[in-house]
Amino acid sequence: MKIAVIGATGMVGSRTTAEAVRREHTVDAYSRSGKEVEGAESSRALDLADTASVAEVISGHDYTVITTVSGRTGDYAEDIRNHRNLLAAQPEGKFLVVGGAGALYADEKTMLKDTEGFPEQFKKEADAFAEVYKEYMSSRDVAWTMLAPAPMIAPGDRTGTYKTELDRPAGDSVSAEDFAVALIDEAESQSHQGMRFTVAN
């Protein structure tokens, strides 16, 4: 497969690139800096705010994984707007967006971000991810998927195994390496198109 990774220099993006290359996929790596990413066929500069270019990348690859970090500029409204504009552009290719754990559900009606004890420092980011999720859920004629990590994600071991759930956490934590495994598994299987799911170790 020819896979694009947007946000390829970050914790998740760099591991996603490595996992795809490990499986002998051809990877084009995109980041705001355009910094070279090990193993990628090409490394290019791209900002998620450049809707036309992002849509062109998605349409030009078999699968695209968007791992950009919400709030990088400090303006969560901009992050929401970037995704809204991307959906409006209706790219022709298939793509996966990394979501946020705080927008998963603790029960049928309550998101984790709205539960007692949810860390205040993550609240704005979780609110933004929740809004982005709603934008995707209300979209039409776009081949999207969203994968949210467990509440705790950090560098660790690649075990190659994980648990899967839909809108509720599958566990407390996931290594960034196994999250990348799940991302490329989804790119290959495309079994959750038009849905959000989550994984944990």
Short mmCIF file of C-alpha atoms in Angstrom, two decimals:
data_model
loop_
_atom_site.label_atom_id
_atom_site.label_comp_id
_atom_site.label_asym_id
_atom_site.label_seq_id
_atom_site.Cartn_x
_atom_site.Cartn_y
_atom_site.Cartn_z
CA MET A 1 0.00 0.00 0.00
CA LYS A 2 0.97 3.61 -0.51
CA ILE A 3 0.36 5.25 2.88
CA ALA A 4 0.59 8.91 3.89
CA VAL A 5 1.29 9.81 7.51
CA ILE A 6 0.46 13.40 8.44
CA GLY A 7 2.17 14.46 11.66
CA ALA A 8 4.94 11.96 10.98
CA THR A 9 7.56 13.50 13.28
CA GLY A 10 5.49 13.16 16.47
CA MET A 11 5.36 10.35 19.02
CA VAL A 12 2.52 8.51 17.25
CA GLY A 13 3.34 9.56 13.70
CA SER A 14 6.97 8.45 13.79
CA ARG A 15 5.99 5.05 15.17
CA THR A 16 3.19 4.72 12.63
CA THR A 17 5.68 5.39 9.85
CA ALA A 18 8.06 2.80 11.29
CA GLU A 19 5.29 0.21 11.62
CA ALA A 20 4.14 0.73 8.03
CA VAL A 21 7.70 0.47 6.71
CA ARG A 22 8.22 -2.66 8.80
CA ARG A 23 5.33 -4.21 6.86
CA GLU A 24 6.87 -3.11 3.56
CA HIS A 25 4.34 -0.40 2.75
CA THR A 26 5.51 2.69 0.89
CA VAL A 27 5.20 5.70 3.19
CA ASP A 28 5.15 9.41 2.43
CA ALA A 29 5.78 11.36 5.64
CA TYR A 30 4.28 14.82 6.17
CA SER A 31 4.90 17.29 8.98
CA ARG A 32 4.83 21.04 9.43
CA SER A 33 8.63 21.15 9.34
CA GLY A 34 9.13 18.69 6.49
CA LYS A 35 11.89 17.08 8.57
CA GLU A 36 13.22 13.80 7.20
CA VAL A 37 11.56 10.75 8.75
CA GLU A 38 13.55 7.53 8.85
CA GLY A 39 12.23 4.83 6.53
CA ALA A 40 9.85 7.09 4.62
CA GLU A 41 9.95 7.18 0.85
CA SER A 42 9.64 10.97 1.05
CA SER A 43 9.39 13.63 3.77
CA ARG A 44 7.49 16.81 2.96
CA ALA A 45 6.14 19.92 4.66
CA LEU A 46 2.38 20.10 5.16
CA ASP A 47 0.09 21.97 7.55
CA LEU A 48 -3.35 20.58 8.37
CA ALA A 49 -4.70 24.11 7.87
CA ASP A 50 -3.87 23.81 4.16
CA THR A 51 -7.10 22.01 3.33
CA ALA A 52 -6.58 21.74 -0.41
CA SER A 53 -3.13 20.18 -0.02
CA VAL A 54 -4.29 17.77 2.69
CA ALA A 55 -7.23 16.67 0.54
CA GLU A 56 -4.86 16.16 -2.39
CA VAL A 57 -2.58 13.98 -0.24
CA ILE A 58 -5.54 11.87 0.93
CA SER A 59 -6.85 11.45 -2.60
CA GLY A 60 -3.40 10.49 -3.87
CA HIS A 61 -2.72 7.63 -1.45
CA ASP A 62 -4.29 4.26 -0.74
CA TYR A 63 -4.66 5.30 2.90
CA THR A 64 -3.77 8.34 5.02
CA VAL A 65 -3.23 8.47 8.78
CA ILE A 66 -3.59 11.89 10.44
CA THR A 67 -1.72 11.95 13.75
CA THR A 68 -1.30 15.70 14.25
CA VAL A 69 -1.48 16.90 17.83
CA SER A 70 -4.48 19.01 18.75
CA GLY A 71 -3.64 22.38 20.29
CA ARG A 72 -0.16 22.65 18.80
CA THR A 73 -0.80 26.31 18.02
CA GLY A 74 -2.69 26.88 21.27
CA ASP A 75 -5.89 27.50 19.33
CA TYR A 76 -8.26 24.56 19.61
CA ALA A 77 -10.86 26.40 17.54
CA GLU A 78 -8.38 26.29 14.65
CA ASP A 79 -8.00 22.52 15.06
CA ILE A 80 -11.77 22.05 14.89
CA ARG A 81 -11.96 24.34 11.88
CA ASN A 82 -9.21 22.38 10.08
CA HIS A 83 -11.17 19.15 10.38
CA ARG A 84 -14.45 20.82 9.45
CA ASN A 85 -12.83 22.26 6.33
CA LEU A 86 -11.31 18.91 5.43
CA LEU A 87 -14.70 17.21 5.63
CA ALA A 88 -16.24 19.97 3.51
CA ALA A 89 -13.55 19.37 0.87
CA GLN A 90 -14.68 15.72 0.64
CA PRO A 91 -11.34 14.11 -0.27
CA GLU A 92 -11.73 11.00 -2.41
CA GLY A 93 -9.31 8.77 -0.51
CA LYS A 94 -9.66 6.83 2.74
CA PHE A 95 -8.18 8.26 5.90
CA LEU A 96 -7.94 7.75 9.65
CA VAL A 97 -7.84 10.49 12.27
CA VAL A 98 -6.28 9.94 15.68
CA GLY A 99 -8.88 11.02 18.22
CA GLY A 100 -8.75 11.76 21.94
CA ALA A 101 -9.47 9.48 24.89
CA GLY A 102 -11.32 12.21 26.76
CA ALA A 103 -14.09 12.14 24.14
CA LEU A 104 -14.73 8.42 24.73
CA TYR A 105 -17.78 7.52 26.83
CA ALA A 106 -17.71 6.50 30.49
CA ASP A 107 -21.34 5.41 30.16
CA GLU A 108 -24.12 5.72 27.57
CA LYS A 109 -24.41 9.50 27.91
CA THR A 110 -21.29 10.83 29.65
CA MET A 111 -17.92 11.39 28.01
CA LEU A 112 -14.80 10.80 30.09
CA LYS A 113 -14.03 14.53 29.95
CA ASP A 114 -17.26 15.26 31.80
CA THR A 115 -16.68 12.79 34.65
CA GLU A 116 -15.65 13.80 38.14
CA GLY A 117 -11.89 13.88 38.54
CA PHE A 118 -11.02 14.32 34.87
CA PRO A 119 -7.72 16.28 34.81
CA GLU A 120 -8.42 19.97 34.28
CA GLN A 121 -5.25 20.45 32.22
CA PHE A 122 -6.63 18.13 29.53
CA LYS A 123 -10.17 19.51 29.48
CA LYS A 124 -9.79 22.00 26.60
CA GLU A 125 -8.11 19.42 24.40
CA ALA A 126 -10.80 16.84 25.23
CA ASP A 127 -13.55 19.36 24.44
CA ALA A 128 -11.91 19.98 21.06
CA PHE A 129 -11.63 16.27 20.29
CA ALA A 130 -15.30 15.83 21.23
CA GLU A 131 -16.29 18.55 18.78
CA VAL A 132 -14.09 17.04 16.05
CA TYR A 133 -15.72 13.65 16.66
CA LYS A 134 -19.17 15.19 16.26
CA GLU A 135 -18.10 16.78 12.97
CA TYR A 136 -17.03 13.41 11.61
CA MET A 137 -20.15 11.63 12.86
CA SER A 138 -22.37 14.13 11.06
CA SER A 139 -20.37 14.02 7.81
CA ARG A 140 -21.54 12.38 4.60
CA ASP A 141 -19.72 10.87 1.61
CA VAL A 142 -16.30 10.88 3.28
CA ALA A 143 -14.34 7.66 3.92
CA TRP A 144 -13.10 8.44 7.44
CA THR A 145 -12.21 6.39 10.51
CA MET A 146 -11.23 7.60 13.99
CA LEU A 147 -9.01 5.72 16.43
CA ALA A 148 -8.73 7.04 19.98
CA PRO A 149 -5.96 5.86 22.31
CA ALA A 150 -6.45 4.64 25.86
CA PRO A 151 -6.45 7.43 28.50
CA MET A 152 -2.71 6.90 28.97
CA ILE A 153 -0.44 6.62 25.93
CA ALA A 154 3.33 6.73 26.12
CA PRO A 155 6.39 5.15 24.51
CA GLY A 156 6.82 1.52 25.51
CA ASP A 157 7.06 -1.99 24.09
CA ARG A 158 5.70 -3.27 20.81
CA THR A 159 3.81 -6.43 21.78
CA GLY A 160 1.74 -6.54 18.60
CA THR A 161 -1.43 -7.20 20.61
CA TYR A 162 -4.17 -4.98 21.97
CA LYS A 163 -7.82 -4.96 23.02
CA THR A 164 -10.46 -3.14 20.98
CA GLU A 165 -13.68 -1.38 21.94
CA LEU A 166 -15.93 1.13 20.18
CA ASP A 167 -16.93 4.19 22.20
CA ARG A 168 -15.74 3.14 25.68
CA PRO A 169 -12.14 2.70 26.81
CA ALA A 170 -10.70 -0.78 26.23
CA GLY A 171 -8.30 -0.28 29.13
CA ASP A 172 -6.26 2.30 31.01
CA SER A 173 -3.18 2.51 28.81
CA VAL A 174 -1.58 1.63 25.49
CA SER A 175 2.01 1.90 24.34
CA ALA A 176 2.61 4.26 21.43
CA GLU A 177 4.18 1.30 19.62
CA ASP A 178 1.06 -0.88 19.90
CA PHE A 179 -1.13 2.10 19.03
CA ALA A 180 0.86 2.35 15.79
CA VAL A 181 0.29 -1.38 15.22
CA ALA A 182 -3.46 -0.77 15.56
CA LEU A 183 -3.31 2.17 13.16
CA ILE A 184 -1.62 0.15 10.43
CA ASP A 185 -3.84 -2.87 11.13
CA GLU A 186 -6.79 -0.59 10.40
CA ALA A 187 -5.15 0.79 7.27
CA GLU A 188 -4.82 -2.77 6.00
CA SER A 189 -8.23 -4.09 7.06
CA GLN A 190 -10.33 -0.90 6.84
CA SER A 191 -12.82 -2.60 9.12
CA HIS A 192 -14.03 0.51 11.00
CA GLN A 193 -14.81 2.93 8.17
CA GLY A 194 -17.27 5.62 9.25
CA MET A 195 -16.75 4.70 12.91
CA ARG A 196 -14.66 5.53 15.96
CA PHE A 197 -12.92 2.81 17.92
CA THR A 198 -10.28 2.61 20.62
CA VAL A 199 -7.53 0.24 21.73
CA ALA A 200 -5.59 -0.56 24.90
CA ASN A 201 -3.01 -3.07 26.09
#
